[in-house]
Coordinates of C-alpha atoms and ligand atoms in Angstrom, one line a residue:
M215 CA 94.3 -112.0 -54.3
E216 CA 93.9 -115.7 -55.3
T217 CA 91.9 -114.9 -58.4
S218 CA 93.3 -117.7 -60.4
V219 CA 92.3 -120.4 -57.8
P220 CA 89.1 -122.3 -58.7
P221 CA 86.2 -121.5 -56.3
G222 CA 86.0 -123.8 -53.2
I223 CA 89.7 -124.9 -53.3
W224 CA 90.8 -122.7 -50.3
K225 CA 87.7 -123.5 -48.3
G226 CA 88.6 -127.2 -48.8
V227 CA 92.2 -126.9 -47.8
N228 CA 91.4 -124.7 -44.8
Q229 CA 88.8 -127.2 -43.4
M230 CA 91.1 -130.2 -43.7
F231 CA 91.9 -132.2 -40.7
A232 CA 95.7 -131.8 -40.3
D233 CA 98.3 -132.0 -37.5
Q234 CA 101.1 -129.9 -36.3
F235 CA 103.6 -131.6 -38.7
G236 CA 101.5 -130.5 -41.7
R237 CA 100.2 -134.1 -42.4
R238 CA 96.7 -134.1 -43.9
F239 CA 94.3 -137.0 -43.5
Y240 CA 92.8 -138.1 -46.8
Y241 CA 92.2 -141.6 -45.5
L242 CA 90.0 -143.0 -42.8
R243 CA 90.2 -146.5 -41.5
L244 CA 86.8 -147.2 -39.9
S245 CA 86.5 -150.3 -37.7
I246 CA 82.9 -151.6 -37.7
T247 CA 83.3 -154.6 -35.3
E248 CA 86.1 -156.1 -33.2
I249 CA 84.6 -159.6 -33.5
C250 CA 86.4 -162.1 -35.7
N251 CA 85.7 -165.7 -36.7
F252 CA 89.4 -166.5 -37.6
R253 CA 92.3 -167.0 -35.2
C254 CA 95.3 -165.8 -37.1
T255 CA 98.5 -166.7 -35.2
Y256 CA 99.8 -163.1 -35.3
C257 CA 96.5 -161.5 -34.3
L258 CA 94.0 -163.6 -32.3
P259 CA 95.8 -166.9 -31.7
N260 CA 93.3 -167.9 -29.0
G261 CA 90.3 -166.6 -31.0
Y262 CA 88.2 -163.6 -30.2
S263 CA 87.0 -163.0 -26.6
G264 CA 86.1 -159.4 -26.5
P265 CA 82.9 -157.4 -26.2
S266 CA 79.7 -158.5 -28.0
A267 CA 78.1 -156.8 -31.1
S268 CA 76.0 -154.3 -29.1
A269 CA 79.2 -152.5 -28.0
F270 CA 80.0 -151.3 -31.4
M271 CA 78.8 -148.2 -33.3
R272 CA 75.4 -148.3 -34.8
R273 CA 74.8 -147.4 -38.5
D274 CA 73.7 -143.9 -37.8
E275 CA 76.9 -143.3 -35.7
L276 CA 79.0 -144.7 -38.4
R277 CA 77.3 -142.4 -41.0
R278 CA 78.1 -139.4 -38.8
V279 CA 81.7 -140.4 -38.4
M280 CA 82.1 -140.8 -42.3
R281 CA 80.3 -137.6 -42.9
V282 CA 82.4 -135.4 -40.6
F283 CA 85.7 -136.8 -42.0
A284 CA 84.5 -136.3 -45.5
E285 CA 83.6 -132.7 -44.7
H286 CA 87.1 -132.2 -43.6
G287 CA 89.1 -133.5 -46.5
T288 CA 88.9 -137.3 -46.2
R289 CA 88.4 -138.9 -49.7
K290 CA 88.9 -142.6 -48.9
I291 CA 87.2 -144.8 -46.3
R292 CA 88.3 -148.3 -45.5
L293 CA 85.8 -150.5 -43.5
T294 CA 87.7 -152.9 -41.3
G295 CA 87.6 -154.8 -38.0
G296 CA 87.8 -157.5 -36.5
E297 CA 86.1 -159.2 -39.4
P298 CA 83.8 -156.5 -40.9
T299 CA 81.9 -159.1 -43.0
I300 CA 80.5 -160.5 -39.7
R301 CA 78.1 -157.5 -39.5
K302 CA 74.7 -158.2 -40.9
D303 CA 74.3 -154.6 -42.1
L304 CA 77.6 -154.5 -43.9
D305 CA 76.0 -154.0 -47.4
A306 CA 74.0 -151.0 -46.0
I307 CA 77.1 -149.5 -44.3
I308 CA 79.0 -149.8 -47.7
A309 CA 76.1 -148.0 -49.3
D310 CA 76.2 -145.3 -46.7
A311 CA 80.0 -144.8 -47.3
R312 CA 79.3 -144.6 -51.0
A313 CA 76.5 -142.1 -50.5
T314 CA 78.7 -139.9 -48.3
P315 CA 79.4 -136.7 -50.3
D316 CA 83.1 -136.2 -51.4
I317 CA 84.1 -139.8 -50.6
E318 CA 85.8 -141.0 -53.8
R319 CA 86.9 -144.6 -52.8
V320 CA 85.2 -147.1 -50.5
A321 CA 87.4 -150.1 -49.5
L322 CA 87.0 -153.1 -47.3
T323 CA 89.5 -155.4 -45.6
S324 CA 88.4 -158.9 -45.0
N325 CA 89.6 -162.4 -44.3
G326 CA 87.6 -163.6 -47.3
Y327 CA 85.0 -165.7 -45.4
R328 CA 82.1 -166.4 -47.7
L329 CA 83.6 -164.1 -50.3
P330 CA 82.2 -166.0 -53.4
E331 CA 78.6 -165.4 -52.4
R332 CA 79.1 -161.9 -51.2
A333 CA 81.6 -160.1 -53.5
A334 CA 79.0 -159.1 -56.1
G335 CA 76.6 -157.6 -53.6
W336 CA 79.3 -155.4 -52.1
A337 CA 80.2 -154.2 -55.5
A338 CA 76.5 -153.4 -56.2
A339 CA 76.4 -151.5 -52.9
G340 CA 79.3 -149.3 -54.0
L341 CA 82.5 -150.9 -52.9
D342 CA 85.5 -150.0 -55.0
Q343 CA 88.4 -152.0 -53.4
L344 CA 88.7 -155.2 -51.5
N345 CA 91.8 -156.2 -49.5
V346 CA 91.8 -159.9 -48.6
S347 CA 94.2 -161.5 -46.2
I348 CA 95.9 -164.7 -47.6
D349 CA 99.0 -165.5 -45.7
S350 CA 99.8 -168.8 -47.7
L351 CA 98.9 -170.3 -51.0
D352 CA 99.4 -173.8 -49.4
P353 CA 96.0 -175.0 -48.0
A354 CA 97.5 -176.7 -45.0
Q355 CA 99.6 -173.7 -44.1
F356 CA 96.6 -171.4 -44.6
Q357 CA 94.7 -173.5 -42.2
A358 CA 97.6 -173.6 -39.6
I359 CA 97.8 -169.8 -39.7
T360 CA 94.1 -168.9 -39.7
G361 CA 92.5 -171.9 -38.0
H362 CA 90.2 -172.5 -41.1
D363 CA 90.5 -174.8 -44.0
R364 CA 89.1 -172.2 -46.5
L365 CA 91.9 -171.3 -48.9
Q366 CA 90.0 -172.5 -52.0
E367 CA 86.9 -170.7 -51.0
V368 CA 88.9 -167.5 -50.5
L369 CA 90.7 -167.9 -53.9
R370 CA 87.3 -168.5 -55.7
G371 CA 86.1 -165.4 -54.0
L372 CA 89.0 -163.3 -55.4
D373 CA 87.8 -164.4 -58.9
C374 CA 84.3 -163.4 -58.1
A375 CA 85.5 -160.0 -56.7
L376 CA 87.4 -159.3 -59.9
E377 CA 84.4 -160.4 -62.0
A378 CA 82.3 -158.0 -60.0
G379 CA 84.7 -155.1 -61.0
L380 CA 86.4 -154.6 -57.7
T381 CA 90.0 -153.6 -57.4
V382 CA 91.5 -156.5 -55.4
K383 CA 94.6 -156.5 -53.2
V384 CA 95.9 -159.4 -51.1
N385 CA 97.6 -159.0 -47.7
A386 CA 100.1 -161.4 -46.4
V387 CA 101.9 -160.9 -43.1
Y388 CA 105.5 -162.0 -44.1
M389 CA 106.8 -164.3 -41.3
R390 CA 110.2 -165.8 -40.9
G391 CA 110.1 -169.5 -40.9
V392 CA 106.4 -169.6 -41.9
N393 CA 105.6 -168.2 -45.3
D394 CA 108.8 -166.3 -46.3
H395 CA 108.9 -168.1 -49.7
L396 CA 108.6 -165.1 -52.0
G397 CA 108.8 -167.5 -55.1
S398 CA 105.4 -169.1 -54.7
F399 CA 103.6 -165.7 -54.5
L400 CA 105.6 -164.4 -57.5
H401 CA 104.7 -167.4 -59.5
W402 CA 101.0 -166.7 -58.7
L403 CA 101.3 -163.0 -59.6
R404 CA 102.5 -163.8 -63.2
D405 CA 98.9 -164.1 -64.3
M406 CA 96.8 -162.8 -61.4
P407 CA 95.9 -159.1 -61.9
I408 CA 96.0 -158.1 -58.2
T409 CA 98.3 -156.3 -55.9
M410 CA 100.0 -158.7 -53.3
R411 CA 101.0 -156.7 -50.2
F412 CA 103.5 -158.1 -47.8
I413 CA 103.3 -156.7 -44.3
E414 CA 106.1 -156.7 -41.7
V415 CA 105.0 -158.5 -38.4
M416 CA 104.2 -155.7 -36.0
E417 CA 104.7 -156.2 -32.3
T418 CA 101.5 -156.0 -30.3
G419 CA 100.8 -156.2 -26.6
A420 CA 99.4 -159.7 -26.8
D421 CA 102.5 -161.6 -27.8
P422 CA 105.9 -159.7 -28.1
G423 CA 107.6 -163.1 -28.5
F424 CA 105.8 -163.6 -31.8
Y425 CA 107.5 -160.5 -33.2
E426 CA 110.9 -161.7 -32.1
R427 CA 110.5 -165.0 -33.7
H428 CA 109.0 -164.0 -37.0
H429 CA 109.8 -160.4 -37.9
V430 CA 111.6 -160.0 -41.3
P431 CA 112.7 -156.4 -42.4
L432 CA 111.0 -156.2 -45.9
S433 CA 113.8 -153.9 -47.0
Q434 CA 115.5 -157.3 -47.9
V435 CA 112.6 -158.2 -50.2
K436 CA 112.7 -154.8 -51.7
Q437 CA 116.4 -155.2 -52.7
Q438 CA 115.6 -158.6 -54.2
L439 CA 112.6 -157.1 -56.2
L440 CA 114.7 -154.1 -57.6
L441 CA 117.5 -156.5 -58.6
E442 CA 114.8 -158.6 -60.5
G443 CA 113.5 -155.6 -62.5
W444 CA 110.5 -154.6 -60.5
Q445 CA 109.9 -150.8 -60.6
P446 CA 108.3 -148.4 -58.0
V447 CA 104.7 -147.1 -58.7
V448 CA 103.9 -143.5 -58.1
K449 CA 101.5 -143.1 -55.1
R450 CA 98.1 -141.4 -55.0
R451 CA 97.5 -138.8 -52.2
D452 CA 95.0 -141.1 -50.5
A453 CA 97.1 -144.2 -51.0
G454 CA 97.8 -146.5 -48.1
P455 CA 101.3 -147.0 -46.5
A456 CA 102.6 -149.6 -49.0
Q457 CA 105.5 -149.0 -51.4
E458 CA 104.2 -150.6 -54.6
F459 CA 106.2 -152.2 -57.5
W460 CA 105.3 -153.4 -60.9
H461 CA 107.1 -155.6 -63.5
P462 CA 106.4 -155.8 -67.3
D463 CA 106.3 -159.6 -67.1
Y464 CA 103.7 -159.9 -64.3
A465 CA 100.0 -159.2 -64.3
G466 CA 100.1 -158.5 -60.6
R467 CA 101.9 -155.9 -58.5
I468 CA 103.7 -156.1 -55.2
G469 CA 103.3 -153.7 -52.2
L470 CA 105.6 -153.6 -49.2
I471 CA 104.3 -152.3 -45.8
M472 CA 107.4 -151.6 -43.7
P473 CA 106.3 -149.8 -40.5
Y474 CA 109.8 -150.2 -39.1
S475 CA 111.5 -148.3 -41.9
P476 CA 112.9 -144.8 -40.9
D477 CA 110.5 -142.6 -42.7
F478 CA 107.3 -144.6 -42.4
C479 CA 105.3 -142.0 -40.4
T480 CA 106.4 -138.9 -42.3
T481 CA 103.9 -139.5 -45.1
C482 CA 101.1 -140.6 -42.6
N483 CA 97.7 -139.6 -44.3
R484 CA 95.3 -141.7 -42.2
L485 CA 93.4 -141.7 -39.0
R486 CA 91.5 -144.5 -37.3
V487 CA 88.2 -144.8 -35.6
S488 CA 87.6 -147.9 -33.6
A489 CA 84.3 -149.9 -33.6
Q490 CA 83.6 -148.4 -30.1
G491 CA 83.8 -144.9 -31.6
K492 CA 87.3 -143.9 -30.4
L493 CA 89.6 -141.8 -32.6
H494 CA 93.1 -143.3 -32.7
L495 CA 95.7 -141.0 -34.0
C496 CA 98.1 -143.9 -34.6
L497 CA 97.7 -147.7 -34.8
F498 CA 100.2 -147.8 -31.8
G499 CA 98.9 -144.7 -29.9
D500 CA 98.6 -144.6 -26.2
H501 CA 94.9 -143.9 -26.1
G502 CA 91.6 -143.4 -28.1
Y503 CA 89.5 -140.2 -27.9
D504 CA 85.9 -141.0 -27.3
L505 CA 83.8 -139.5 -30.1
R506 CA 80.5 -141.3 -29.1
P507 CA 79.0 -138.5 -27.1
W508 CA 79.1 -136.4 -30.3
L509 CA 77.7 -139.0 -32.6
Q510 CA 74.2 -139.1 -31.3
H511 CA 72.5 -136.4 -33.4
D512 CA 73.3 -134.8 -36.8
E513 CA 73.2 -131.4 -35.1
Q514 CA 76.4 -132.2 -33.2
A515 CA 78.5 -132.2 -36.3
D516 CA 80.4 -129.0 -35.6
E517 CA 81.2 -130.0 -32.0
L518 CA 82.4 -133.4 -33.4
A519 CA 84.7 -131.7 -35.9
A520 CA 86.0 -129.4 -33.1
V521 CA 86.8 -132.5 -30.8
I522 CA 88.6 -134.2 -33.6
R523 CA 90.6 -131.2 -34.6
S524 CA 91.7 -130.5 -31.1
S525 CA 92.7 -134.2 -30.6
L526 CA 94.9 -134.0 -33.7
G527 CA 97.2 -131.6 -31.8
D528 CA 98.3 -134.7 -29.8
K529 CA 99.4 -136.7 -32.8
K530 CA 103.1 -137.6 -32.5
A531 CA 105.6 -137.4 -35.3
T532 CA 106.1 -141.2 -35.2
H533 CA 105.0 -144.4 -33.5
G534 CA 107.2 -145.9 -30.7
L535 CA 107.6 -149.4 -32.2
H536 CA 111.4 -148.9 -32.4
E537 CA 111.4 -148.5 -28.7
R538 CA 109.2 -151.5 -28.3
D539 CA 106.3 -149.2 -27.3
T540 CA 103.2 -150.8 -28.8
G541 CA 100.8 -148.2 -27.1
I542 CA 97.4 -149.7 -26.0
T543 CA 97.2 -152.0 -29.1
R544 CA 96.6 -155.4 -27.6
D545 CA 96.1 -156.9 -31.1
L546 CA 95.2 -155.4 -34.5
S547 CA 91.7 -156.8 -34.4
M548 CA 90.9 -153.8 -32.1
L549 CA 91.7 -151.3 -34.8
G550 CA 91.8 -153.1 -38.1
G551 CA 95.6 -152.8 -38.9
Ligands
SAM752 N1 90.0 -159.4 -40.4 C1 90.4 -158.6 -41.5 C2 91.6 -159.2 -42.2 O1 92.3 -160.1 -41.6 O2 91.9 -158.8 -43.3 C3 90.6 -157.2 -41.2 C4 91.3 -156.9 -39.9 S1 93.0 -157.4 -39.8 C5 93.4 -156.8 -38.2 C6 93.7 -156.2 -40.8 C7 95.1 -156.5 -41.3 O3 96.1 -156.5 -40.2 C8 95.3 -158.0 -41.9 O4 95.8 -157.8 -43.3 C9 96.2 -158.7 -41.0 O5 97.0 -159.6 -41.7 C10 97.0 -157.5 -40.4 N2 97.6 -157.9 -39.1 C11 97.0 -158.3 -38.0 N3 97.9 -158.4 -37.0 C12 99.1 -158.1 -37.4 C13 100.5 -158.0 -37.0 N4 100.7 -158.3 -35.7 N5 101.4 -157.6 -37.7 C14 101.2 -157.2 -39.0 N6 99.9 -157.3 -39.6 C15 98.9 -157.7 -38.8
SF4_753 FE1 90.7 -162.0 -37.6 FE2 91.8 -160.5 -39.4 FE3 92.9 -160.7 -37.0 FE4 93.0 -162.8 -38.8 S1 94.0 -160.8 -39.0 S2 92.3 -162.9 -36.6 S3 91.1 -162.5 -39.8 S4 91.0 -159.8 -37.4

């Protein structure tokens, strides 16, 4: 008898989405559009040319996705894209995520476009955390990477997001020969109370040569940080894949996302749903499972859960990036990174 266990605990555990390796999925990355207005060199170097907005899930479909995951143990939802802020109904989608029972944290990943005007509205709609991509603190280099002369706007946006009470993280893809100057970022973090996450370049189907030219193993950066007195932060169960570090002399923290490190997949706690309503078991999986037929009515919730549960049986122990197998991932705008 589990008489000492608080009511509801076993029910929650039994219902959780989990895979054959015992990994549980506290974290959903939900793409709401594939469209993007930037042309980052590592993602969409020729700009976006995929399907138009009508191809992507409607608000009611997104609501059903969020609800079924929350009912099966997910506690954090990240809205991503493409560029999620392109969607006119973004504030309403944030509010829907916030209103989903059992969702504890709502996060958004954005390129920071028009951030100064919009941050407060997202916070009011219920956003907790904002991740903004800033690959360089040099305006010319920022423009060279993204195709947009908007660094100052994005930096002003960070201040607005902090003022609005959001937890702010900044993402930078760490590229050899481009922005691998740790010093300028460290200098900024002395007084900036944000987490700066460096991401290893991941190979995608679109441009394998980019990976060969620019990938740097961030284990090198980790060694440097440890030598300089940075200390590891203990992770939350719904935390993302970054290893985080703090330092008593810095207001900011550093996170390292190292998908090529040996144990990266053992702690996987996240699933992805594409803007077209496909469940992806891995960022680099070989296909998506179409959920859309089960997203049309609230009454389909049990069937939807059953489809997700049976798909989870196919989740592999690890991605195939070490074997240069990038699955069907043409670029990360398809799935939101
Ligand atoms: N447009 C938003 C943005 O850029 O933040 C959200 C979508 S973007 C695909 C999500 C994250 O994926 C960004 O932080 C971006 O830097 C990262 N990303 C895209 N392509 C990548 C690649 N080939 N390797 C590593 N990270 C990548
Ligand atoms: Fe757009 Fe984000 Fe890809 Fe840059 S990384 S092109 S902002 S989707």
